[in-house]
Amino acid sequence: MEGDDVDMALAAPESTAPGFNDMKIRLKEMEEDASALREMQYKVETEMGSLQDPAAAATFQANREEVDSRSVFVGNVDYSCTPEEVQRHFQSCGTVNRVTVRTDKYGQPKGYAYVEFLEAEAAQEALLLNESELHGRQLKVTAKRTNIPGMKQYRPRRSNPFMRARGPFLAPYFISPYGYGKVPRLRMATPYSPYY
């Protein structure tokens, strides 16, 4: 038996394994998905690596500022309002490139949106729609500001009125003969009152 070589193709013909072709097809699909994921991961890594480069980061920041100059912030948007309705509202200003209605982690709208136009002049015209109405709510339209990385607004801690200030321990000016925190009570003679 040692010298005999067994050909696997002859030992297990494909006709006897009905699910063999299906498994081959699924394996090929999984390999294609894995290669697509590797390609996407490579793109993300190259973008992240390019952001580490100061020159690439400067061009990325300039591109972001250019996009933000063509965009407006829209506040007080109705929660039932769709991006298409916001787009129709701002269509008179110019060509709308993108409408982003911000949502929370549950998918509920936060009540504001960003509208990006193709031209910067359209964004200036959109500012004229400040205090216009959409779904019965008065919109607040302002120019979109550009976030500067690493420049987080400083918010000092608010003091809690129920917490006493912690400071160095100060010794009392005099030492009480009755002990620390003990104050003699002065009892005054009170008249007898049965109902009090």
Short mmCIF file of C-alpha atoms in Angstrom, two decimals, residues 7-196:
data_model
loop_
_atom_site.label_atom_id
_atom_site.label_comp_id
_atom_site.label_asym_id
_atom_site.label_seq_id
_atom_site.Cartn_x
_atom_site.Cartn_y
_atom_site.Cartn_z
CA ASP A 7 -5.40 10.24 -7.28
CA MET A 8 -7.89 12.33 -5.30
CA ALA A 9 -9.78 13.38 -8.42
CA LEU A 10 -10.54 9.73 -9.16
CA ALA A 11 -11.27 8.84 -5.54
CA ALA A 12 -13.95 11.51 -5.00
CA PRO A 13 -15.66 12.52 -8.23
CA GLU A 14 -17.60 15.80 -8.19
CA SER A 15 -20.83 14.06 -9.09
CA THR A 16 -20.88 12.28 -5.71
CA ALA A 17 -20.55 15.57 -3.76
CA PRO A 18 -23.65 17.65 -4.62
CA GLY A 19 -22.73 20.67 -2.43
CA PHE A 20 -19.10 20.74 -3.54
CA ASN A 21 -19.67 23.27 -6.36
CA ASP A 22 -21.74 25.48 -4.08
CA MET A 23 -18.93 25.50 -1.53
CA LYS A 24 -16.43 26.42 -4.27
CA ILE A 25 -18.62 29.35 -5.33
CA ARG A 26 -19.03 30.57 -1.74
CA LEU A 27 -15.29 30.27 -1.14
CA LYS A 28 -14.56 32.32 -4.26
CA GLU A 29 -17.04 35.03 -3.13
CA MET A 30 -15.46 35.14 0.34
CA GLU A 31 -11.98 35.52 -1.18
CA GLU A 32 -13.23 38.40 -3.37
CA ASP A 33 -14.77 40.11 -0.32
CA ALA A 34 -11.54 39.65 1.64
CA SER A 35 -9.49 41.18 -1.16
CA ALA A 36 -11.92 44.13 -1.37
CA LEU A 37 -11.60 44.65 2.40
CA ARG A 38 -7.80 44.53 2.18
CA GLU A 39 -7.92 47.12 -0.60
CA MET A 40 -10.18 49.43 1.44
CA GLN A 41 -7.95 49.04 4.49
CA TYR A 42 -4.89 49.92 2.38
CA LYS A 43 -6.63 53.08 1.13
CA VAL A 44 -7.51 54.14 4.69
CA GLU A 45 -4.00 53.47 5.92
CA THR A 46 -2.48 55.49 3.09
CA GLU A 47 -4.87 58.37 3.82
CA MET A 48 -4.02 58.24 7.51
CA GLY A 49 -0.32 58.09 6.67
CA SER A 50 -0.68 61.06 4.34
CA LEU A 51 -2.37 63.04 7.12
CA GLN A 52 0.75 62.53 9.22
CA ASP A 53 2.70 64.31 6.49
CA PRO A 54 2.56 68.09 7.20
CA ALA A 55 2.27 69.05 3.53
CA ALA A 56 -0.60 66.63 2.94
CA ALA A 57 -2.31 67.77 6.14
CA ALA A 58 -2.09 71.39 4.96
CA THR A 59 -3.69 70.57 1.61
CA PHE A 60 -6.38 68.53 3.36
CA GLN A 61 -7.12 71.49 5.68
CA ALA A 62 -7.23 73.88 2.69
CA ASN A 63 -9.64 71.57 0.88
CA ARG A 64 -11.84 71.38 3.98
CA GLU A 65 -11.86 75.19 4.31
CA GLU A 66 -12.84 75.51 0.64
CA VAL A 67 -15.76 73.10 1.11
CA ASP A 68 -16.84 74.89 4.29
CA SER A 69 -16.84 78.23 2.45
CA ARG A 70 -19.51 76.76 0.14
CA SER A 71 -21.60 75.39 3.02
CA VAL A 72 -24.14 76.78 5.48
CA PHE A 73 -25.38 75.64 8.89
CA VAL A 74 -29.15 75.35 9.21
CA GLY A 75 -30.49 75.30 12.76
CA ASN A 76 -33.96 74.68 14.19
CA VAL A 77 -34.81 72.10 11.50
CA ASP A 78 -38.00 70.17 12.16
CA TYR A 79 -37.37 66.59 13.30
CA SER A 80 -39.69 65.19 10.63
CA CYS A 81 -37.94 67.11 7.85
CA THR A 82 -36.09 65.03 5.23
CA PRO A 83 -32.90 66.04 3.40
CA GLU A 84 -34.88 66.28 0.15
CA GLU A 85 -37.20 68.89 1.68
CA VAL A 86 -34.23 70.92 2.93
CA GLN A 87 -32.70 70.69 -0.55
CA ARG A 88 -35.92 71.95 -2.16
CA HIS A 89 -36.01 74.85 0.32
CA PHE A 90 -32.48 75.97 -0.62
CA GLN A 91 -32.74 75.14 -4.36
CA SER A 92 -33.58 78.78 -5.18
CA CYS A 93 -30.11 79.90 -3.98
CA GLY A 94 -28.13 77.65 -6.32
CA THR A 95 -27.20 74.06 -7.04
CA VAL A 96 -27.15 72.00 -3.85
CA ASN A 97 -24.31 69.49 -3.78
CA ARG A 98 -25.13 67.74 -0.50
CA VAL A 99 -27.50 68.00 2.48
CA THR A 100 -26.47 66.44 5.79
CA VAL A 101 -29.09 66.17 8.54
CA ARG A 102 -27.26 65.21 11.72
CA THR A 103 -28.69 62.35 13.80
CA ASP A 104 -27.93 60.86 17.19
CA LYS A 105 -26.76 57.29 17.81
CA TYR A 106 -30.35 56.03 17.59
CA GLY A 107 -30.97 57.61 14.18
CA GLN A 108 -33.18 60.42 15.47
CA PRO A 109 -32.50 63.88 13.95
CA LYS A 110 -30.71 66.40 16.17
CA GLY A 111 -32.55 69.39 14.72
CA TYR A 112 -29.88 70.90 12.51
CA ALA A 113 -28.39 70.32 9.07
CA TYR A 114 -25.54 71.33 6.79
CA VAL A 115 -26.15 72.34 3.16
CA GLU A 116 -23.21 72.28 0.74
CA PHE A 117 -23.48 74.18 -2.56
CA LEU A 118 -21.42 73.95 -5.75
CA GLU A 119 -20.65 77.69 -5.73
CA ALA A 120 -19.61 79.97 -2.86
CA GLU A 121 -22.03 82.65 -4.13
CA ALA A 122 -24.93 80.27 -3.56
CA ALA A 123 -23.90 79.92 0.09
CA GLN A 124 -23.95 83.73 0.43
CA GLU A 125 -27.45 83.81 -1.07
CA ALA A 126 -28.55 81.04 1.31
CA LEU A 127 -27.66 83.30 4.24
CA LEU A 128 -30.51 85.55 3.09
CA LEU A 129 -32.93 82.71 3.92
CA ASN A 130 -32.21 83.22 7.63
CA GLU A 131 -35.47 83.26 9.64
CA SER A 132 -37.42 81.69 6.76
CA GLU A 133 -39.96 78.98 7.63
CA LEU A 134 -39.83 75.26 6.87
CA HIS A 135 -42.46 72.92 8.33
CA GLY A 136 -43.74 75.79 10.46
CA ARG A 137 -40.38 76.39 12.16
CA GLN A 138 -38.19 79.44 11.74
CA LEU A 139 -34.79 78.37 10.39
CA LYS A 140 -31.50 79.78 11.61
CA VAL A 141 -29.05 79.94 8.66
CA THR A 142 -25.41 80.86 9.32
CA ALA A 143 -22.10 80.28 7.56
CA LYS A 144 -20.50 76.97 8.42
CA ARG A 145 -17.36 77.34 10.52
CA THR A 146 -14.25 75.25 9.98
CA ASN A 147 -13.07 73.17 12.90
CA ILE A 148 -9.38 73.51 13.64
CA PRO A 149 -7.91 70.20 14.79
CA GLY A 150 -6.61 70.28 18.33
CA MET A 151 -8.37 73.54 19.18
CA LYS A 152 -11.06 72.35 21.55
CA GLN A 153 -12.99 75.02 23.36
CA TYR A 154 -11.93 75.25 26.99
CA ARG A 155 -14.80 74.92 29.40
CA PRO A 156 -13.83 75.56 33.02
CA ARG A 157 -15.40 73.37 35.68
CA ARG A 158 -18.54 74.79 37.16
CA SER A 159 -18.56 75.12 40.88
CA ASN A 160 -21.05 73.02 42.77
CA PRO A 161 -22.84 75.12 45.37
CA PHE A 162 -23.40 72.05 47.54
CA MET A 163 -19.70 71.22 47.79
CA ARG A 164 -17.62 73.28 50.18
CA ALA A 165 -14.33 74.64 49.00
CA ARG A 166 -11.32 72.50 49.68
CA GLY A 167 -8.43 74.52 50.93
CA PRO A 168 -5.62 74.24 53.36
CA PHE A 169 -6.64 73.60 56.94
CA LEU A 170 -6.64 76.81 58.94
CA ALA A 171 -6.17 76.63 62.68
CA PRO A 172 -8.75 78.50 64.73
CA TYR A 173 -7.80 81.86 66.15
CA PHE A 174 -8.35 80.66 69.67
CA ILE A 175 -8.63 77.27 71.25
CA SER A 176 -11.96 76.64 72.88
CA PRO A 177 -11.81 75.32 76.47
CA TYR A 178 -14.80 73.05 75.73
CA GLY A 179 -13.10 71.19 72.81
CA TYR A 180 -13.12 71.46 69.04
CA GLY A 181 -16.52 72.44 67.74
CA LYS A 182 -18.10 72.61 71.20
CA VAL A 183 -19.88 75.77 72.12
CA PRO A 184 -21.49 76.20 75.53
CA ARG A 185 -25.24 76.48 75.41
CA LEU A 186 -26.90 79.24 77.21
CA ARG A 187 -30.14 77.97 78.60
CA MET A 188 -32.73 80.51 79.32
CA ALA A 189 -35.51 79.86 81.70
CA THR A 190 -38.71 79.54 79.70
CA PRO A 191 -42.15 79.63 81.16
CA TYR A 192 -44.14 76.39 81.15
CA SER A 193 -46.36 76.05 78.08
CA PRO A 194 -48.34 72.78 77.75
CA TYR A 195 -49.34 73.36 74.11
CA TYR A 196 -46.04 74.44 72.74
#
